[in-house]
């Protein structure tokens, strides 16, 4: 507690939301052992938006899952808001959004968003109003719709609202818009940035798309494969405020060209 207070009172430095120190993850053992991540270190600032890029199989999901206490790390350490991933999970410091919205098909929109409240009721828990969240993700008026009555983009909006209901300080997103068409993805990218600004949530977002990584990220983490290591952790040199038309500017194209060149070196 004293350490936390000292950090809070530190006047200058940006606080670190997630600190990853020399982390390795190995799966299996003996002849089938596979090193998914090796010696990964980086600090993710509180309130930051980090996008993660890298070739398929380089360990992006594994790193996200290690932060979320869904994968056991073999070496090193991870601190989430100064706690272990296990403690952070129990304190509900973070929420996870997957590519598939995984809504309960027999529950309507509102009841899907309410689910974490019903599942995790504990003394003193502080929840966001599900109706307010549905409005924030643009689903006002669709409270009673069932998942099969919604488009893929709308289902992902429900998943985002559900993730925010416990007021997590960190949102971990694994290719959440990977299965959507381009226009829907553009819309959701803009909405996610607005939600990020409104809530101040720290976001770590895995994607396959170079433009998406550049558009959303204040920083981009590039991983390379076999074993997964940090290729580059770079600040995106664009104004913090992003617009879709910005993607046609020379500065944006410079960022994506750099990322493409880095990614080619990772293959
Ligand atoms: P990415 O998300 O970048 O595509 P992953 O993190 O899913 O990559 O996987 C990294 C490597 O670890 C891959 O070789 C994958 O097959 C392996 N892997 C991931 N999860 C497991 C697991 N639970 N058991 C064994 N191997 C795994
Ligand atoms: Mg993955």
GROMACS .gro file of N, CA and C and ligand atoms in nm, residues 25-28 32 34-37 52-65 71 174-175 206 208 223 226 228, ligand 1:
model
  120
   25UNK      N    1   0.753  -1.752  -2.202
   25UNK     CA    2   0.645  -1.850  -2.188
   25UNK      C    3   0.682  -1.971  -2.272
   26UNK      N    4   0.686  -2.086  -2.207
   26UNK     CA    5   0.711  -2.212  -2.278
   26UNK      C    6   0.589  -2.302  -2.261
   27UNK      N    7   0.553  -2.368  -2.370
   27UNK     CA    8   0.443  -2.465  -2.366
   27UNK      C    9   0.501  -2.605  -2.383
   28UNK      N   10   0.441  -2.702  -2.318
   28UNK     CA   11   0.484  -2.841  -2.333
   28UNK      C   12   0.618  -2.864  -2.267
   32UNK      N   13   0.862  -3.181  -2.716
   32UNK     CA   14   0.752  -3.100  -2.770
   32UNK      C   15   0.751  -2.959  -2.711
   34UNK      N   16   0.785  -2.580  -2.664
   34UNK     CA   17   0.784  -2.470  -2.760
   34UNK      C   18   0.796  -2.339  -2.682
   35UNK      N   19   0.893  -2.257  -2.723
   35UNK     CA   20   0.908  -2.127  -2.658
   35UNK      C   21   0.823  -2.026  -2.733
   36UNK      N   22   0.713  -1.986  -2.674
   36UNK     CA   23   0.621  -1.892  -2.740
   36UNK      C   24   0.670  -1.749  -2.723
   37UNK      N   25   0.726  -1.718  -2.606
   37UNK     CA   26   0.779  -1.583  -2.581
   37UNK      C   27   0.912  -1.597  -2.510
   52UNK      N   28  -0.072  -0.412  -3.087
   52UNK     CA   29   0.030  -0.516  -3.099
   52UNK      C   30   0.020  -0.581  -3.236
   53UNK      N   31   0.132  -0.582  -3.307
   53UNK     CA   32   0.140  -0.638  -3.443
   53UNK      C   33   0.249  -0.742  -3.447
   54UNK      N   34   0.241  -0.832  -3.544
   54UNK     CA   35   0.348  -0.931  -3.561
   54UNK      C   36   0.296  -1.047  -3.641
   55UNK      N   37   0.385  -1.124  -3.701
   55UNK     CA   38   0.340  -1.237  -3.783
   55UNK      C   39   0.260  -1.337  -3.700
   56UNK      N   40   0.179  -1.413  -3.769
   56UNK     CA   41   0.097  -1.515  -3.705
   56UNK      C   42   0.186  -1.611  -3.624
   57UNK      N   43   0.146  -1.642  -3.503
   57UNK     CA   44   0.222  -1.736  -3.421
   57UNK      C   45   0.338  -1.675  -3.345
   58UNK      N   46   0.351  -1.540  -3.346
   58UNK     CA   47   0.466  -1.478  -3.279
   58UNK      C   48   0.441  -1.458  -3.129
   59UNK      N   49   0.320  -1.490  -3.082
   59UNK     CA   50   0.297  -1.483  -2.938
   59UNK      C   51   0.213  -1.365  -2.892
   60UNK      N   52   0.142  -1.298  -2.983
   60UNK     CA   53   0.061  -1.182  -2.944
   60UNK      C   54  -0.048  -1.223  -2.844
   61UNK      N   55  -0.123  -1.328  -2.882
   61UNK     CA   56  -0.231  -1.372  -2.791
   61UNK      C   57  -0.172  -1.424  -2.660
   62UNK      N   58  -0.059  -1.493  -2.670
   62UNK     CA   59   0.003  -1.546  -2.548
   62UNK      C   60   0.041  -1.434  -2.453
   63UNK      N   61   0.098  -1.325  -2.506
   63UNK     CA   62   0.136  -1.213  -2.420
   63UNK      C   63   0.012  -1.150  -2.355
   64UNK      N   64  -0.091  -1.130  -2.435
   64UNK     CA   65  -0.215  -1.072  -2.381
   64UNK      C   66  -0.274  -1.162  -2.273
   65UNK      N   67  -0.271  -1.294  -2.300
   65UNK     CA   68  -0.327  -1.389  -2.205
   65UNK      C   69  -0.242  -1.401  -2.079
   71UNK      N   70  -0.261  -1.741  -1.904
   71UNK     CA   71  -0.145  -1.824  -1.939
   71UNK      C   72  -0.041  -1.803  -1.830
  174UNK      N   73  -0.818  -0.885  -2.821
  174UNK     CA   74  -0.745  -0.974  -2.912
  174UNK      C   75  -0.816  -0.982  -3.047
  175UNK      N   76  -0.770  -0.903  -3.141
  175UNK     CA   77  -0.828  -0.895  -3.276
  175UNK      C   78  -0.980  -0.882  -3.272
  206UNK      N   79  -0.460  -0.623  -2.995
  206UNK     CA   80  -0.389  -0.704  -3.095
  206UNK      C   81  -0.460  -0.692  -3.229
  208UNK      N   82  -0.407  -0.765  -3.688
  208UNK     CA   83  -0.328  -0.806  -3.804
  208UNK      C   84  -0.309  -0.691  -3.900
  223UNK      N   85   0.605  -0.762  -3.246
  223UNK     CA   86   0.673  -0.884  -3.202
  223UNK      C   87   0.725  -0.959  -3.322
  226UNK      N   88   0.940  -1.703  -3.329
  226UNK     CA   89   1.033  -1.817  -3.316
  226UNK      C   90   1.167  -1.783  -3.252
  228UNK      N   91   0.888  -1.575  -2.985
  228UNK     CA   92   0.831  -1.440  -2.981
  228UNK      C   93   0.918  -1.346  -2.897
  268LIG     P1   94  -0.034  -1.514  -3.225
  268LIG     O1   95  -0.149  -1.469  -3.140
  268LIG     O2   96   0.074  -1.410  -3.240
  268LIG     O3   97  -0.076  -1.565  -3.359
  268LIG     P2   98  -0.008  -1.721  -3.021
  268LIG     O4   99   0.024  -1.643  -2.899
  268LIG     O5  100  -0.147  -1.770  -3.037
  268LIG     O6  101   0.037  -1.637  -3.151
  268LIG     O7  102   0.088  -1.848  -3.029
  268LIG     C1  103   0.229  -1.840  -3.017
  268LIG     C2  104   0.286  -1.980  -3.028
  268LIG     O8  105   0.251  -2.054  -2.912
  268LIG     C3  106   0.232  -2.058  -3.146
  268LIG     O9  107   0.336  -2.138  -3.196
  268LIG     C4  108   0.122  -2.142  -3.086
  268LIG    O10  109   0.102  -2.260  -3.158
  268LIG     C5  110   0.177  -2.170  -2.947
  268LIG     N1  111   0.071  -2.187  -2.845
  268LIG     C6  112  -0.018  -2.094  -2.807
  268LIG     N2  113  -0.096  -2.139  -2.707
  268LIG     C7  114  -0.056  -2.265  -2.682
  268LIG     C8  115  -0.095  -2.366  -2.587
  268LIG     N3  116  -0.193  -2.344  -2.499
  268LIG     N4  117  -0.029  -2.484  -2.589
  268LIG     C9  118   0.071  -2.505  -2.675
  268LIG     N5  119   0.115  -2.415  -2.765
  268LIG    C10  120   0.054  -2.297  -2.769
   0.00000   0.00000   0.00000
